[in-house]
mmCIF file of C-alpha atoms in Angstrom:
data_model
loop_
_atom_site.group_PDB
_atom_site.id
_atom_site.type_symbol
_atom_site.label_atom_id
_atom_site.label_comp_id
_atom_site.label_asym_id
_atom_site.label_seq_id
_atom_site.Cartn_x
_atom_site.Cartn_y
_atom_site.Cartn_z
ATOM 1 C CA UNK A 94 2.399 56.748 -21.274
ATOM 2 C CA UNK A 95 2.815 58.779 -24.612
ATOM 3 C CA UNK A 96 5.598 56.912 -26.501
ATOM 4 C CA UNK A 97 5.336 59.181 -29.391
ATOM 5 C CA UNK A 98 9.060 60.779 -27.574
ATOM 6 C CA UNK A 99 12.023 59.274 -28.548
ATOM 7 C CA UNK A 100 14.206 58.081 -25.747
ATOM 8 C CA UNK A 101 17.354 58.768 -26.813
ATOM 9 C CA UNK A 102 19.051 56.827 -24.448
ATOM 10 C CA UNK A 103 17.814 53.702 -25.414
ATOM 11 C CA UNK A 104 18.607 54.926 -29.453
ATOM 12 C CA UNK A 105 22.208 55.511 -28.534
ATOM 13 C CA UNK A 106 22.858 52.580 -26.398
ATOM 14 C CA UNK A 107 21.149 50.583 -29.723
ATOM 15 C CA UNK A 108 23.408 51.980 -31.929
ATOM 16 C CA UNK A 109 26.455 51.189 -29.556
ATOM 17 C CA UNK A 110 25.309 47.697 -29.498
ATOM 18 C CA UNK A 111 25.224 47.182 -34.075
ATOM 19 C CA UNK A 112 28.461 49.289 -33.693
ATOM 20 C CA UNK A 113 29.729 46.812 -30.869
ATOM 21 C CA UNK A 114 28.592 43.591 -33.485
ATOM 22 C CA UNK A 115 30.429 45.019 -36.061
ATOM 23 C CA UNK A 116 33.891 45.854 -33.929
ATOM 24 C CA UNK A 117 33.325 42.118 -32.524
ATOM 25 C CA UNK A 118 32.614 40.979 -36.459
ATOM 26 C CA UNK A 119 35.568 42.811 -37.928
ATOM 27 C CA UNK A 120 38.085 43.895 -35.497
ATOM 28 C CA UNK A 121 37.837 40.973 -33.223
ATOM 29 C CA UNK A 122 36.931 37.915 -35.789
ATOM 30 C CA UNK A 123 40.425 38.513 -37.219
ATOM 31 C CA UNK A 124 41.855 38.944 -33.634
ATOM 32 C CA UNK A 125 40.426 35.748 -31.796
ATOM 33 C CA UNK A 126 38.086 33.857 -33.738
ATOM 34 C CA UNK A 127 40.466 33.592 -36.334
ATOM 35 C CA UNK A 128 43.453 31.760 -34.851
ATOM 36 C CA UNK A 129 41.315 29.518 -32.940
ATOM 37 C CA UNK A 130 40.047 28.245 -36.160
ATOM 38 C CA UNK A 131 43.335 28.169 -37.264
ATOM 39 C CA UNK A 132 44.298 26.199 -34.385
ATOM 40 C CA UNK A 133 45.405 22.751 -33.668
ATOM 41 C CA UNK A 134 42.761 22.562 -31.444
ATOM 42 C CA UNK A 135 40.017 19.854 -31.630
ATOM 43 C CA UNK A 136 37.355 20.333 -34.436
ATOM 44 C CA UNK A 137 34.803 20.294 -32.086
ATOM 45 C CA UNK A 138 36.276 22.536 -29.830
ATOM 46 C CA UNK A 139 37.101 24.974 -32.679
ATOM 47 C CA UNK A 140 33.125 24.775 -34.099
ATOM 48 C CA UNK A 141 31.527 25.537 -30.197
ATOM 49 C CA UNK A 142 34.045 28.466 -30.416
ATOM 50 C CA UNK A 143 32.816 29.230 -33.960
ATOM 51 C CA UNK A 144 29.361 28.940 -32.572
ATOM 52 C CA UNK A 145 29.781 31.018 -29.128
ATOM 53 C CA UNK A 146 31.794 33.493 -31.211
ATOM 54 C CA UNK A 147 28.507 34.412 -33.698
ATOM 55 C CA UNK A 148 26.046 33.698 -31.606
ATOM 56 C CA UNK A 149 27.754 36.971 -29.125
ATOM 57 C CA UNK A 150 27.891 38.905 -32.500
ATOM 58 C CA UNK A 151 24.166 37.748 -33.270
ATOM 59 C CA UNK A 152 23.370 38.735 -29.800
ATOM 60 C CA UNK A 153 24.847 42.388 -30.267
ATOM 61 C CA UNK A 154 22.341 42.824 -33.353
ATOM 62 C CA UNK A 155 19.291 41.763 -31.499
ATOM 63 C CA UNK A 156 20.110 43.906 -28.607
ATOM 64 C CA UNK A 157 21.023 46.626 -30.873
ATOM 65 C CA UNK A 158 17.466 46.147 -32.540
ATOM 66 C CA UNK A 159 15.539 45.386 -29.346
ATOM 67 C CA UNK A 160 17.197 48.778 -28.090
ATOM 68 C CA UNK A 161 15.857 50.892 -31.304
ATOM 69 C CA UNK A 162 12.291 49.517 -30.686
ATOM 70 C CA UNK A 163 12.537 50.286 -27.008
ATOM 71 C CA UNK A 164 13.565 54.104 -27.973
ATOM 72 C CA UNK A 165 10.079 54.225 -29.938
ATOM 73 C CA UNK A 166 7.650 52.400 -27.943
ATOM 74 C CA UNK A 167 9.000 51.647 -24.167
ATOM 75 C CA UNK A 168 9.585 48.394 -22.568
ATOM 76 C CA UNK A 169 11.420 49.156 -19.723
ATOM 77 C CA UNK A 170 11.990 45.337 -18.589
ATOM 78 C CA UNK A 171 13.496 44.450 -22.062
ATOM 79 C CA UNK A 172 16.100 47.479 -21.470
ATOM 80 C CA UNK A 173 15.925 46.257 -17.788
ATOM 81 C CA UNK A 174 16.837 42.617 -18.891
ATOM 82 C CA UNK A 175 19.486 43.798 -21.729
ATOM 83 C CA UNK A 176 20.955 45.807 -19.275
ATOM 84 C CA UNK A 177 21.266 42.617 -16.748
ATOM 85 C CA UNK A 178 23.206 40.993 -20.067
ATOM 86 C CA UNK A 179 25.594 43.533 -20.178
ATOM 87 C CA UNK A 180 26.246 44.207 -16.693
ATOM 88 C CA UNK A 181 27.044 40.491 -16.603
ATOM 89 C CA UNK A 182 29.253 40.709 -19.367
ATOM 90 C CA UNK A 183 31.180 43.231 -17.308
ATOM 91 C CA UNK A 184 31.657 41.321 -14.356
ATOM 92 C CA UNK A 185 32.623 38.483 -16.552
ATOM 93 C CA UNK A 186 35.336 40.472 -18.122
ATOM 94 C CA UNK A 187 36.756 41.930 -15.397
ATOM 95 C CA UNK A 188 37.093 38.984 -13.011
ATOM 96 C CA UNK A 189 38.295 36.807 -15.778
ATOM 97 C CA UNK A 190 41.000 39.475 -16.962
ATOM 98 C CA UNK A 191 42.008 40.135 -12.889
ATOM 99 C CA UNK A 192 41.650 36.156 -12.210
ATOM 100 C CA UNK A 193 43.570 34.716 -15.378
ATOM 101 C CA UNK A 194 45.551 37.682 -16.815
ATOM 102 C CA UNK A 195 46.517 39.690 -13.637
ATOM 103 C CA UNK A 196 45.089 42.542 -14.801
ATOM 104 C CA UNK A 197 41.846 43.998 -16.700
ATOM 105 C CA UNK A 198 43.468 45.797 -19.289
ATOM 106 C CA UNK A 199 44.382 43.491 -21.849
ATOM 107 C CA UNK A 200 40.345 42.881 -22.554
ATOM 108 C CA UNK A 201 39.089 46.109 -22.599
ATOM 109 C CA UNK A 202 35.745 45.599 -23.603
ATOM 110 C CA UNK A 203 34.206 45.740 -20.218
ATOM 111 C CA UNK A 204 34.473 49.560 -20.815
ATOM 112 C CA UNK A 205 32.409 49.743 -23.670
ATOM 113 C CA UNK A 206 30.218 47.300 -21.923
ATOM 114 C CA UNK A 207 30.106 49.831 -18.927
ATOM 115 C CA UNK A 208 29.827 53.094 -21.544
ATOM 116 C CA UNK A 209 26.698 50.870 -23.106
ATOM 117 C CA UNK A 210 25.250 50.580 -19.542
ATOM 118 C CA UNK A 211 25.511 54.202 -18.417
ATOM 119 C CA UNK A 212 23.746 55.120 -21.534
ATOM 120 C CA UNK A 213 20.864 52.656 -20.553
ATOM 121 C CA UNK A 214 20.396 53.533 -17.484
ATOM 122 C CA UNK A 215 20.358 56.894 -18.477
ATOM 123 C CA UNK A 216 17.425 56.534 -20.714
ATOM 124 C CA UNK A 217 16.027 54.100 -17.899
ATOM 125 C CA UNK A 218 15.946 57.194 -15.702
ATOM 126 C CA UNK A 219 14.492 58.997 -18.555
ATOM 127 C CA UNK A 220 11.562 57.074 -19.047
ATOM 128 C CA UNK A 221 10.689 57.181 -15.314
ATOM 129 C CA UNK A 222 10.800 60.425 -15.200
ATOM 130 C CA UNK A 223 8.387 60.945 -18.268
ATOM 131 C CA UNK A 224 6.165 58.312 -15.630
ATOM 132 C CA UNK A 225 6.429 60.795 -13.051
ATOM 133 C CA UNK A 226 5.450 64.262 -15.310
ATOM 134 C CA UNK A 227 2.311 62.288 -16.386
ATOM 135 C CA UNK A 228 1.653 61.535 -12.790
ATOM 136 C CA UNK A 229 1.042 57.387 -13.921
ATOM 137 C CA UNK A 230 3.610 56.025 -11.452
ATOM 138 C CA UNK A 231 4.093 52.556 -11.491
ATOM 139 C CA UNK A 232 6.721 49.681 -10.410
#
């Protein structure tokens, strides 16, 4: 397939994800991470936090990144397994926010999670149908 097109889906949802690192790094570190390290808690519960709580922002980055080089040069089963990430993160954030909270709306992320998706699949749909107008259909 000619990748020479950029699929702006993928671009967007790339940029969503550095823009979602950075809201996790800045908004959130000072939000969360920061009285849990505060906290009376155990050290080594307080440096698995620390750990968990990077390694998501970390993760944002490389999605953001793997995203961008998707846009230029395909790979639908790294968008495919990105997308999987994300969709789980949804699920996670809405049955832990109905389960322990009573509600979804005091962790709101799922919707950005769910805005990220939607722009994914939308370039997912994009790229197939770039497959189909060059009439190399595949799985």
């Amino acid at each position: 397939m000619d990748r020479k097109r950029l699929n702006l889906g993928y671009a967007i949802a790339g940029g969503l994800f550095v823009a979602t690192a950075a809201i996790h790094a800045f908004v959130g570190g000072p939000e969360v991470n920061a009285p849990v390290q505060g906290s009376g808690l155990d050290p080594l519960v307080r440096a698995v936090s620390a750990v968990v709580w990077h390694a998501l922002t970390a993760l944002f980055v490389v999605f953001g990144g793997a995203l961008f080089w998707a846009a230029w040069h395909g790979a639908r089963a790294l968008v495919m397994t990105v997308l999987a990430v994300n969709v789980a993160f949804i699920a996670l954030f809405l049955a832990i926010g109905i389960v322990a909270l009573g509600t979804v709306w005091p962790m709101p992320q799922w919707v950005l999670f769910g805005l990220i998706s939607g722009v994914m699949i939308w370039g997912l749909r994009t790229d197939r149908a770039r497959v189909w107008d060059t009439g190399q259909v595949s799985a």
